[in-house]
């Protein structure tokens, strides 16, 4: 094997994973149908680029950044290449809703499989990667996987049965957070802040709030209460958000994403 890391599918999520891995190792190969995109990304990160057959033949950890409805077909095409290998690859799939059992069936053998649900902030080292491994994945394989993604952010093991809901929170969550961030900034602009200042304030505020939860380990509701002074402006804003159903809307967004994740593998 020539590469520790191989990636098939270098789109937004696959590209973010490649960026995270590139901060830890240098021996990687990227492949994608968009040759111009993958060549540019590989050059930026110091990786090689080639076709999916080369990645499947030469990579110790073969990451599949392929859409759920396509991953089965791609694995079936790669099955002869994988079967020829003296040492089995570790297949790392980020396809929402596609189970370990389905991945192994498409690949033709019970290869070691690690399912992951990452989010795009892994590209800047502040992401979340939920993962679960098949019985064939030996402890040393999982340790190697954790090692090459050490600069991605936080990696949390999770039961496979909870992957869809976990992905709805952490995988889809950045989009929900960006929507909130944009709305905060719009409010600031409406009250007179420049757009750049409003975006910086909103982004740093959300970053700081998240860090407070992680470092203090206080419940978010407790931290919210600590900001809301009696008779103050914050509690009036919270009151209005509750009237508008923001909390229920966010819960419904996670539930809708979870249901969609579950449907993708069917």
PDB file of C-alpha atoms in Angstrom:
ATOM      1  CA  UNK A   1       0.000   0.000   0.000  1.00  0.00           C
ATOM      2  CA  UNK A   2       1.253   3.433  -0.933  1.00  0.00           C
ATOM      3  CA  UNK A   3      -1.184   5.540   1.071  1.00  0.00           C
ATOM      4  CA  UNK A   4      -2.534   5.636   4.609  1.00  0.00           C
ATOM      5  CA  UNK A   5      -5.505   7.724   3.498  1.00  0.00           C
ATOM      6  CA  UNK A   6      -7.607   7.436   0.379  1.00  0.00           C
ATOM      7  CA  UNK A   7     -10.741   9.381  -0.454  1.00  0.00           C
ATOM      8  CA  UNK A   8     -13.329   8.702  -3.121  1.00  0.00           C
ATOM      9  CA  UNK A   9     -15.599  11.704  -3.451  1.00  0.00           C
ATOM     10  CA  UNK A  10     -13.969  15.050  -2.678  1.00  0.00           C
ATOM     11  CA  UNK A  11     -17.063  17.235  -2.454  1.00  0.00           C
ATOM     12  CA  UNK A  12     -17.861  19.582   0.420  1.00  0.00           C
ATOM     13  CA  UNK A  13     -17.810  16.957   3.182  1.00  0.00           C
ATOM     14  CA  UNK A  14     -15.116  14.787   1.648  1.00  0.00           C
ATOM     15  CA  UNK A  15     -12.978  17.848   1.055  1.00  0.00           C
ATOM     16  CA  UNK A  16     -13.408  18.930   4.670  1.00  0.00           C
ATOM     17  CA  UNK A  17     -12.270  15.482   5.839  1.00  0.00           C
ATOM     18  CA  UNK A  18      -9.243  15.684   3.530  1.00  0.00           C
ATOM     19  CA  UNK A  19      -8.299  19.049   5.016  1.00  0.00           C
ATOM     20  CA  UNK A  20      -8.511  17.625   8.527  1.00  0.00           C
ATOM     21  CA  UNK A  21      -6.415  14.559   7.634  1.00  0.00           C
ATOM     22  CA  UNK A  22      -3.794  16.685   5.859  1.00  0.00           C
ATOM     23  CA  UNK A  23      -2.892  18.341   9.160  1.00  0.00           C
ATOM     24  CA  UNK A  24      -1.841  14.943  10.525  1.00  0.00           C
ATOM     25  CA  UNK A  25      -0.403  12.900   7.625  1.00  0.00           C
ATOM     26  CA  UNK A  26       1.050  13.506   4.152  1.00  0.00           C
ATOM     27  CA  UNK A  27       0.478  10.190   2.366  1.00  0.00           C
ATOM     28  CA  UNK A  28      -2.974  10.440   0.869  1.00  0.00           C
ATOM     29  CA  UNK A  29      -4.718  10.085  -2.469  1.00  0.00           C
ATOM     30  CA  UNK A  30      -7.914  11.836  -3.545  1.00  0.00           C
ATOM     31  CA  UNK A  31     -10.310  10.913  -6.334  1.00  0.00           C
ATOM     32  CA  UNK A  32     -13.448  12.555  -7.664  1.00  0.00           C
ATOM     33  CA  UNK A  33     -15.421  12.702 -10.891  1.00  0.00           C
ATOM     34  CA  UNK A  34     -14.580  16.411 -11.059  1.00  0.00           C
ATOM     35  CA  UNK A  35     -10.944  16.138 -12.101  1.00  0.00           C
ATOM     36  CA  UNK A  36     -10.243  19.868 -11.927  1.00  0.00           C
ATOM     37  CA  UNK A  37     -11.589  20.118  -8.396  1.00  0.00           C
ATOM     38  CA  UNK A  38      -9.739  17.084  -7.053  1.00  0.00           C
ATOM     39  CA  UNK A  39      -6.475  18.121  -8.699  1.00  0.00           C
ATOM     40  CA  UNK A  40      -6.700  21.573  -7.129  1.00  0.00           C
ATOM     41  CA  UNK A  41      -7.573  20.195  -3.687  1.00  0.00           C
ATOM     42  CA  UNK A  42      -4.809  17.588  -3.791  1.00  0.00           C
ATOM     43  CA  UNK A  43      -2.292  20.238  -4.758  1.00  0.00           C
ATOM     44  CA  UNK A  44      -3.447  22.512  -1.952  1.00  0.00           C
ATOM     45  CA  UNK A  45      -3.182  19.760   0.660  1.00  0.00           C
ATOM     46  CA  UNK A  46      -0.052  18.022  -0.596  1.00  0.00           C
ATOM     47  CA  UNK A  47      -1.841  14.784  -1.496  1.00  0.00           C
ATOM     48  CA  UNK A  48      -1.764  12.742  -4.674  1.00  0.00           C
ATOM     49  CA  UNK A  49      -4.777  12.420  -6.932  1.00  0.00           C
ATOM     50  CA  UNK A  50      -5.954   9.596  -9.146  1.00  0.00           C
ATOM     51  CA  UNK A  51      -8.991   7.518 -10.019  1.00  0.00           C
ATOM     52  CA  UNK A  52     -11.183   5.534  -7.628  1.00  0.00           C
ATOM     53  CA  UNK A  53      -9.568   2.225  -8.644  1.00  0.00           C
ATOM     54  CA  UNK A  54      -6.124   3.452  -7.599  1.00  0.00           C
ATOM     55  CA  UNK A  55      -7.493   4.783  -4.313  1.00  0.00           C
ATOM     56  CA  UNK A  56      -9.226   1.444  -3.637  1.00  0.00           C
ATOM     57  CA  UNK A  57      -6.116  -0.545  -4.506  1.00  0.00           C
ATOM     58  CA  UNK A  58      -3.536   1.494  -2.607  1.00  0.00           C
ATOM     59  CA  UNK A  59      -5.192   2.980   0.518  1.00  0.00           C
ATOM     60  CA  UNK A  60      -5.096   1.566   4.031  1.00  0.00           C
ATOM     61  CA  UNK A  61      -8.099   3.648   5.096  1.00  0.00           C
ATOM     62  CA  UNK A  62     -10.473   4.126   2.183  1.00  0.00           C
ATOM     63  CA  UNK A  63     -12.898   6.975   2.902  1.00  0.00           C
ATOM     64  CA  UNK A  64     -16.130   7.061   0.913  1.00  0.00           C
ATOM     65  CA  UNK A  65     -17.408  10.595   0.465  1.00  0.00           C
ATOM     66  CA  UNK A  66     -20.186   9.407  -1.818  1.00  0.00           C
ATOM     67  CA  UNK A  67     -23.881  10.246  -1.712  1.00  0.00           C
ATOM     68  CA  UNK A  68     -25.959   7.551   0.020  1.00  0.00           C
ATOM     69  CA  UNK A  69     -27.852   6.486  -3.110  1.00  0.00           C
ATOM     70  CA  UNK A  70     -24.581   6.009  -5.010  1.00  0.00           C
ATOM     71  CA  UNK A  71     -22.329   4.351  -2.449  1.00  0.00           C
ATOM     72  CA  UNK A  72     -23.667   0.833  -3.002  1.00  0.00           C
ATOM     73  CA  UNK A  73     -23.054   0.970  -6.734  1.00  0.00           C
ATOM     74  CA  UNK A  74     -19.559   2.367  -6.301  1.00  0.00           C
ATOM     75  CA  UNK A  75     -18.623  -0.391  -3.847  1.00  0.00           C
ATOM     76  CA  UNK A  76     -19.939  -3.036  -6.208  1.00  0.00           C
ATOM     77  CA  UNK A  77     -17.699  -1.627  -8.952  1.00  0.00           C
ATOM     78  CA  UNK A  78     -14.710  -1.638  -6.609  1.00  0.00           C
ATOM     79  CA  UNK A  79     -15.389  -5.116  -5.175  1.00  0.00           C
ATOM     80  CA  UNK A  80     -13.033  -6.965  -7.595  1.00  0.00           C
ATOM     81  CA  UNK A  81     -10.193  -4.549  -6.780  1.00  0.00           C
ATOM     82  CA  UNK A  82     -10.778  -4.885  -3.041  1.00  0.00           C
ATOM     83  CA  UNK A  83     -10.898  -8.682  -3.287  1.00  0.00           C
ATOM     84  CA  UNK A  84      -7.463  -8.759  -4.966  1.00  0.00           C
ATOM     85  CA  UNK A  85      -5.755  -7.017  -2.078  1.00  0.00           C
ATOM     86  CA  UNK A  86      -3.502  -9.055   0.207  1.00  0.00           C
ATOM     87  CA  UNK A  87      -4.499  -6.930   3.195  1.00  0.00           C
ATOM     88  CA  UNK A  88      -8.117  -5.786   3.516  1.00  0.00           C
ATOM     89  CA  UNK A  89      -8.776  -2.065   3.590  1.00  0.00           C
ATOM     90  CA  UNK A  90     -10.640  -0.309   6.346  1.00  0.00           C
ATOM     91  CA  UNK A  91     -13.695   1.186   4.673  1.00  0.00           C
ATOM     92  CA  UNK A  92     -14.731   4.493   6.224  1.00  0.00           C
ATOM     93  CA  UNK A  93     -18.165   5.602   5.056  1.00  0.00           C
ATOM     94  CA  UNK A  94     -19.826   8.946   5.638  1.00  0.00           C
ATOM     95  CA  UNK A  95     -23.008   7.994   3.745  1.00  0.00           C
ATOM     96  CA  UNK A  96     -25.977   8.883   5.918  1.00  0.00           C
ATOM     97  CA  UNK A  97     -28.480   6.104   6.461  1.00  0.00           C
ATOM     98  CA  UNK A  98     -26.363   3.334   4.880  1.00  0.00           C
ATOM     99  CA  UNK A  99     -25.651   0.656   7.482  1.00  0.00           C
ATOM    100  CA  UNK A 100     -22.479  -1.332   8.052  1.00  0.00           C
ATOM    101  CA  UNK A 101     -24.321  -4.445   6.880  1.00  0.00           C
ATOM    102  CA  UNK A 102     -25.335  -2.751   3.630  1.00  0.00           C
ATOM    103  CA  UNK A 103     -21.790  -1.491   3.026  1.00  0.00           C
ATOM    104  CA  UNK A 104     -20.263  -4.926   3.546  1.00  0.00           C
ATOM    105  CA  UNK A 105     -22.852  -6.560   1.296  1.00  0.00           C
ATOM    106  CA  UNK A 106     -22.136  -4.092  -1.510  1.00  0.00           C
ATOM    107  CA  UNK A 107     -18.368  -4.542  -1.113  1.00  0.00           C
ATOM    108  CA  UNK A 108     -18.748  -8.310  -1.376  1.00  0.00           C
ATOM    109  CA  UNK A 109     -17.001  -9.269   1.872  1.00  0.00           C
ATOM    110  CA  UNK A 110     -17.241  -8.444   5.585  1.00  0.00           C
ATOM    111  CA  UNK A 111     -14.424  -5.914   5.439  1.00  0.00           C
ATOM    112  CA  UNK A 112     -13.600  -3.811   8.489  1.00  0.00           C
ATOM    113  CA  UNK A 113     -15.959  -0.836   8.304  1.00  0.00           C
ATOM    114  CA  UNK A 114     -16.074   2.403  10.268  1.00  0.00           C
ATOM    115  CA  UNK A 115     -19.191   4.503   9.734  1.00  0.00           C
ATOM    116  CA  UNK A 116     -18.746   8.175  10.447  1.00  0.00           C
ATOM    117  CA  UNK A 117     -21.020  11.163  10.614  1.00  0.00           C
ATOM    118  CA  UNK A 118     -18.770  14.245  10.352  1.00  0.00           C
ATOM    119  CA  UNK A 119     -19.624  17.903   9.960  1.00  0.00           C
ATOM    120  CA  UNK A 120     -17.932  20.557   7.844  1.00  0.00           C
ATOM    121  CA  UNK A 121     -16.143  22.374  10.720  1.00  0.00           C
ATOM    122  CA  UNK A 122     -13.656  19.471  10.714  1.00  0.00           C
ATOM    123  CA  UNK A 123     -11.986  21.509   7.957  1.00  0.00           C
ATOM    124  CA  UNK A 124     -10.900  24.074  10.571  1.00  0.00           C
ATOM    125  CA  UNK A 125     -10.225  21.580  13.357  1.00  0.00           C
ATOM    126  CA  UNK A 126     -13.446  22.333  15.254  1.00  0.00           C
ATOM    127  CA  UNK A 127     -15.718  19.609  13.962  1.00  0.00           C
ATOM    128  CA  UNK A 128     -17.591  16.666  15.377  1.00  0.00           C
ATOM    129  CA  UNK A 129     -17.176  13.143  14.023  1.00  0.00           C
ATOM    130  CA  UNK A 130     -19.492  10.460  15.326  1.00  0.00           C
ATOM    131  CA  UNK A 131     -18.252   6.962  14.591  1.00  0.00           C
ATOM    132  CA  UNK A 132     -19.143   3.315  14.980  1.00  0.00           C
ATOM    133  CA  UNK A 133     -17.135   0.291  13.874  1.00  0.00           C
ATOM    134  CA  UNK A 134     -17.938  -3.195  12.631  1.00  0.00           C
ATOM    135  CA  UNK A 135     -16.874  -6.296  14.545  1.00  0.00           C
ATOM    136  CA  UNK A 136     -14.093  -6.834  11.998  1.00  0.00           C
ATOM    137  CA  UNK A 137     -12.435  -3.510  12.852  1.00  0.00           C
ATOM    138  CA  UNK A 138      -9.616  -4.394  15.238  1.00  0.00           C
ATOM    139  CA  UNK A 139      -8.619  -2.000  18.044  1.00  0.00           C
ATOM    140  CA  UNK A 140      -5.419  -1.096  16.166  1.00  0.00           C
ATOM    141  CA  UNK A 141      -7.491  -0.132  13.115  1.00  0.00           C
ATOM    142  CA  UNK A 142      -9.694   2.134  15.200  1.00  0.00           C
ATOM    143  CA  UNK A 143      -6.638   3.669  16.859  1.00  0.00           C
ATOM    144  CA  UNK A 144      -5.165   4.401  13.430  1.00  0.00           C
ATOM    145  CA  UNK A 145      -8.423   5.962  12.303  1.00  0.00           C
ATOM    146  CA  UNK A 146      -8.540   8.186  15.387  1.00  0.00           C
ATOM    147  CA  UNK A 147      -4.911   9.144  14.843  1.00  0.00           C
ATOM    148  CA  UNK A 148      -5.276  10.398  11.278  1.00  0.00           C
ATOM    149  CA  UNK A 149      -8.311  12.466  12.298  1.00  0.00           C
ATOM    150  CA  UNK A 150      -6.763  13.818  15.489  1.00  0.00           C
ATOM    151  CA  UNK A 151      -6.769  17.381  14.114  1.00  0.00           C
ATOM    152  CA  UNK A 152     -10.421  17.332  13.032  1.00  0.00           C
ATOM    153  CA  UNK A 153     -12.029  18.308  16.343  1.00  0.00           C
ATOM    154  CA  UNK A 154     -13.898  15.898  18.603  1.00  0.00           C
ATOM    155  CA  UNK A 155     -14.510  12.224  17.792  1.00  0.00           C
ATOM    156  CA  UNK A 156     -17.277  10.488  19.708  1.00  0.00           C
ATOM    157  CA  UNK A 157     -18.177   6.781  19.536  1.00  0.00           C
ATOM    158  CA  UNK A 158     -21.882   6.124  19.149  1.00  0.00           C
ATOM    159  CA  UNK A 159     -24.132   3.112  18.670  1.00  0.00           C
ATOM    160  CA  UNK A 160     -25.022   2.529  15.030  1.00  0.00           C
ATOM    161  CA  UNK A 161     -28.733   2.687  15.873  1.00  0.00           C
ATOM    162  CA  UNK A 162     -28.220   6.320  16.946  1.00  0.00           C
ATOM    163  CA  UNK A 163     -26.190   7.464  13.951  1.00  0.00           C
ATOM    164  CA  UNK A 164     -29.147   9.018  12.127  1.00  0.00           C
ATOM    165  CA  UNK A 165     -30.182  11.192  15.061  1.00  0.00           C
ATOM    166  CA  UNK A 166     -26.578  12.050  15.916  1.00  0.00           C
ATOM    167  CA  UNK A 167     -26.054  13.180  12.332  1.00  0.00           C
ATOM    168  CA  UNK A 168     -29.180  15.318  12.522  1.00  0.00           C
ATOM    169  CA  UNK A 169     -27.739  17.194  15.508  1.00  0.00           C
ATOM    170  CA  UNK A 170     -24.050  17.506  14.665  1.00  0.00           C
ATOM    171  CA  UNK A 171     -23.979  16.849  10.918  1.00  0.00           C
ATOM    172  CA  UNK A 172     -26.901  19.109   9.983  1.00  0.00           C
ATOM    173  CA  UNK A 173     -26.445  21.390  12.970  1.00  0.00           C
ATOM    174  CA  UNK A 174     -23.886  23.739  11.394  1.00  0.00           C
ATOM    175  CA  UNK A 175     -26.453  24.760   8.758  1.00  0.00           C
ATOM    176  CA  UNK A 176     -28.953  25.502  11.515  1.00  0.00           C
ATOM    177  CA  UNK A 177     -26.302  27.470  13.411  1.00  0.00           C
ATOM    178  CA  UNK A 178     -25.378  29.457  10.292  1.00  0.00           C
ATOM    179  CA  UNK A 179     -29.024  30.361   9.841  1.00  0.00           C
ATOM    180  CA  UNK A 180     -29.184  31.631  13.435  1.00  0.00           C
ATOM    181  CA  UNK A 181     -25.878  33.462  12.962  1.00  0.00           C
ATOM    182  CA  UNK A 182     -27.130  35.146   9.801  1.00  0.00           C
ATOM    183  CA  UNK A 183     -30.343  36.184  11.523  1.00  0.00           C
ATOM    184  CA  UNK A 184     -28.428  37.667  14.475  1.00  0.00           C
ATOM    185  CA  UNK A 185     -26.280  39.616  12.052  1.00  0.00           C
ATOM    186  CA  UNK A 186     -29.337  40.836  10.147  1.00  0.00           C
ATOM    187  CA  UNK A 187     -30.790  42.115  13.404  1.00  0.00           C
ATOM    188  CA  UNK A 188     -27.580  43.985  14.109  1.00  0.00           C
ATOM    189  CA  UNK A 189     -27.614  45.532  10.629  1.00  0.00           C
ATOM    190  CA  UNK A 190     -31.237  46.562  11.118  1.00  0.00           C
ATOM    191  CA  UNK A 191     -30.159  48.429  14.241  1.00  0.00           C
ATOM    192  CA  UNK A 192     -27.194  50.160  12.608  1.00  0.00           C
ATOM    193  CA  UNK A 193     -24.160  47.838  12.648  1.00  0.00           C
ATOM    194  CA  UNK A 194     -22.193  47.388   9.472  1.00  0.00           C
ATOM    195  CA  UNK A 195     -22.576  43.953   7.871  1.00  0.00           C
ATOM    196  CA  UNK A 196     -18.953  42.885   8.563  1.00  0.00           C
ATOM    197  CA  UNK A 197     -19.173  44.005  12.205  1.00  0.00           C
ATOM    198  CA  UNK A 198     -22.528  42.289  12.693  1.00  0.00           C
ATOM    199  CA  UNK A 199     -21.261  38.998  11.260  1.00  0.00           C
ATOM    200  CA  UNK A 200     -18.105  39.087  13.390  1.00  0.00           C
ATOM    201  CA  UNK A 201     -20.127  39.797  16.533  1.00  0.00           C
ATOM    202  CA  UNK A 202     -22.646  37.052  15.792  1.00  0.00           C
ATOM    203  CA  UNK A 203     -19.996  34.457  14.917  1.00  0.00           C
ATOM    204  CA  UNK A 204     -17.827  35.143  17.956  1.00  0.00           C
ATOM    205  CA  UNK A 205     -20.890  35.179  20.220  1.00  0.00           C
ATOM    206  CA  UNK A 206     -21.981  31.709  19.075  1.00  0.00           C
ATOM    207  CA  UNK A 207     -18.413  30.443  19.343  1.00  0.00           C
ATOM    208  CA  UNK A 208     -18.093  31.796  22.869  1.00  0.00           C
ATOM    209  CA  UNK A 209     -21.467  30.417  23.942  1.00  0.00           C
ATOM    210  CA  UNK A 210     -20.509  26.961  22.693  1.00  0.00           C
ATOM    211  CA  UNK A 211     -17.168  27.120  24.492  1.00  0.00           C
ATOM    212  CA  UNK A 212     -18.927  28.090  27.719  1.00  0.00           C
ATOM    213  CA  UNK A 213     -21.085  24.953  27.528  1.00  0.00           C
ATOM    214  CA  UNK A 214     -18.102  22.699  26.848  1.00  0.00           C
ATOM    215  CA  UNK A 215     -15.748  24.177  29.445  1.00  0.00           C
ATOM    216  CA  UNK A 216     -18.174  24.830  32.308  1.00  0.00           C
ATOM    217  CA  UNK A 217     -20.276  21.692  31.650  1.00  0.00           C
ATOM    218  CA  UNK A 218     -23.290  23.706  32.740  1.00  0.00           C
ATOM    219  CA  UNK A 219     -26.648  23.007  31.110  1.00  0.00           C
ATOM    220  CA  UNK A 220     -27.409  25.523  28.329  1.00  0.00           C
ATOM    221  CA  UNK A 221     -30.584  26.560  30.118  1.00  0.00           C
ATOM    222  CA  UNK A 222     -28.588  27.463  33.237  1.00  0.00           C
ATOM    223  CA  UNK A 223     -26.174  29.563  31.186  1.00  0.00           C
ATOM    224  CA  UNK A 224     -29.127  31.239  29.478  1.00  0.00           C
ATOM    225  CA  UNK A 225     -30.607  32.117  32.861  1.00  0.00           C
ATOM    226  CA  UNK A 226     -27.295  33.629  33.963  1.00  0.00           C
ATOM    227  CA  UNK A 227     -27.457  36.082  31.035  1.00  0.00           C
ATOM    228  CA  UNK A 228     -31.080  37.057  31.685  1.00  0.00           C
ATOM    229  CA  UNK A 229     -31.049  39.782  34.347  1.00  0.00           C
ATOM    230  CA  UNK A 230     -34.373  40.599  36.028  1.00  0.00           C
ATOM    231  CA  UNK A 231     -36.180  43.255  34.027  1.00  0.00           C
ATOM    232  CA  UNK A 232     -33.354  43.310  31.468  1.00  0.00           C
ATOM    233  CA  UNK A 233     -33.216  43.332  27.693  1.00  0.00           C
ATOM    234  CA  UNK A 234     -32.103  39.710  27.255  1.00  0.00           C
ATOM    235  CA  UNK A 235     -35.153  38.187  28.920  1.00  0.00           C
ATOM    236  CA  UNK A 236     -37.369  40.325  26.690  1.00  0.00           C
ATOM    237  CA  UNK A 237     -35.593  38.923  23.656  1.00  0.00           C
ATOM    238  CA  UNK A 238     -35.930  35.370  24.987  1.00  0.00           C
ATOM    239  CA  UNK A 239     -39.636  35.978  25.636  1.00  0.00           C
ATOM    240  CA  UNK A 240     -40.138  36.998  22.019  1.00  0.00           C
ATOM    241  CA  UNK A 241     -38.206  33.997  20.712  1.00  0.00           C
ATOM    242  CA  UNK A 242     -40.397  31.699  22.812  1.00  0.00           C
ATOM    243  CA  UNK A 243     -43.525  33.407  21.482  1.00  0.00           C
ATOM    244  CA  UNK A 244     -42.316  32.835  17.918  1.00  0.00           C
ATOM    245  CA  UNK A 245     -41.679  29.143  18.588  1.00  0.00           C
ATOM    246  CA  UNK A 246     -37.953  29.195  17.847  1.00  0.00           C
ATOM    247  CA  UNK A 247     -37.219  26.342  20.256  1.00  0.00           C
ATOM    248  CA  UNK A 248     -39.948  24.125  18.773  1.00  0.00           C
ATOM    249  CA  UNK A 249     -38.852  24.991  15.238  1.00  0.00           C
ATOM    250  CA  UNK A 250     -35.269  23.933  15.990  1.00  0.00           C
ATOM    251  CA  UNK A 251     -36.456  20.656  17.523  1.00  0.00           C
ATOM    252  CA  UNK A 252     -38.622  20.006  14.483  1.00  0.00           C
ATOM    253  CA  UNK A 253     -35.657  20.705  12.190  1.00  0.00           C
ATOM    254  CA  UNK A 254     -33.583  18.030  13.949  1.00  0.00           C
ATOM    255  CA  UNK A 255     -36.470  15.539  13.833  1.00  0.00           C
ATOM    256  CA  UNK A 256     -37.033  16.200  10.116  1.00  0.00           C
ATOM    257  CA  UNK A 257     -33.314  15.733   9.394  1.00  0.00           C
ATOM    258  CA  UNK A 258     -33.246  12.517  11.422  1.00  0.00           C
ATOM    259  CA  UNK A 259     -36.213  11.098   9.527  1.00  0.00           C
ATOM    260  CA  UNK A 260     -34.580  11.991   6.215  1.00  0.00           C
ATOM    261  CA  UNK A 261     -31.297  10.347   7.271  1.00  0.00           C
ATOM    262  CA  UNK A 262     -33.152   7.134   8.086  1.00  0.00           C
ATOM    263  CA  UNK A 263     -34.910   7.191   4.707  1.00  0.00           C
ATOM    264  CA  UNK A 264     -31.685   7.643   2.729  1.00  0.00           C
ATOM    265  CA  UNK A 265     -30.523   4.082   3.342  1.00  0.00           C
ATOM    266  CA  UNK A 266     -33.764   2.454   2.222  1.00  0.00           C
TER     267      UNK A 266
END
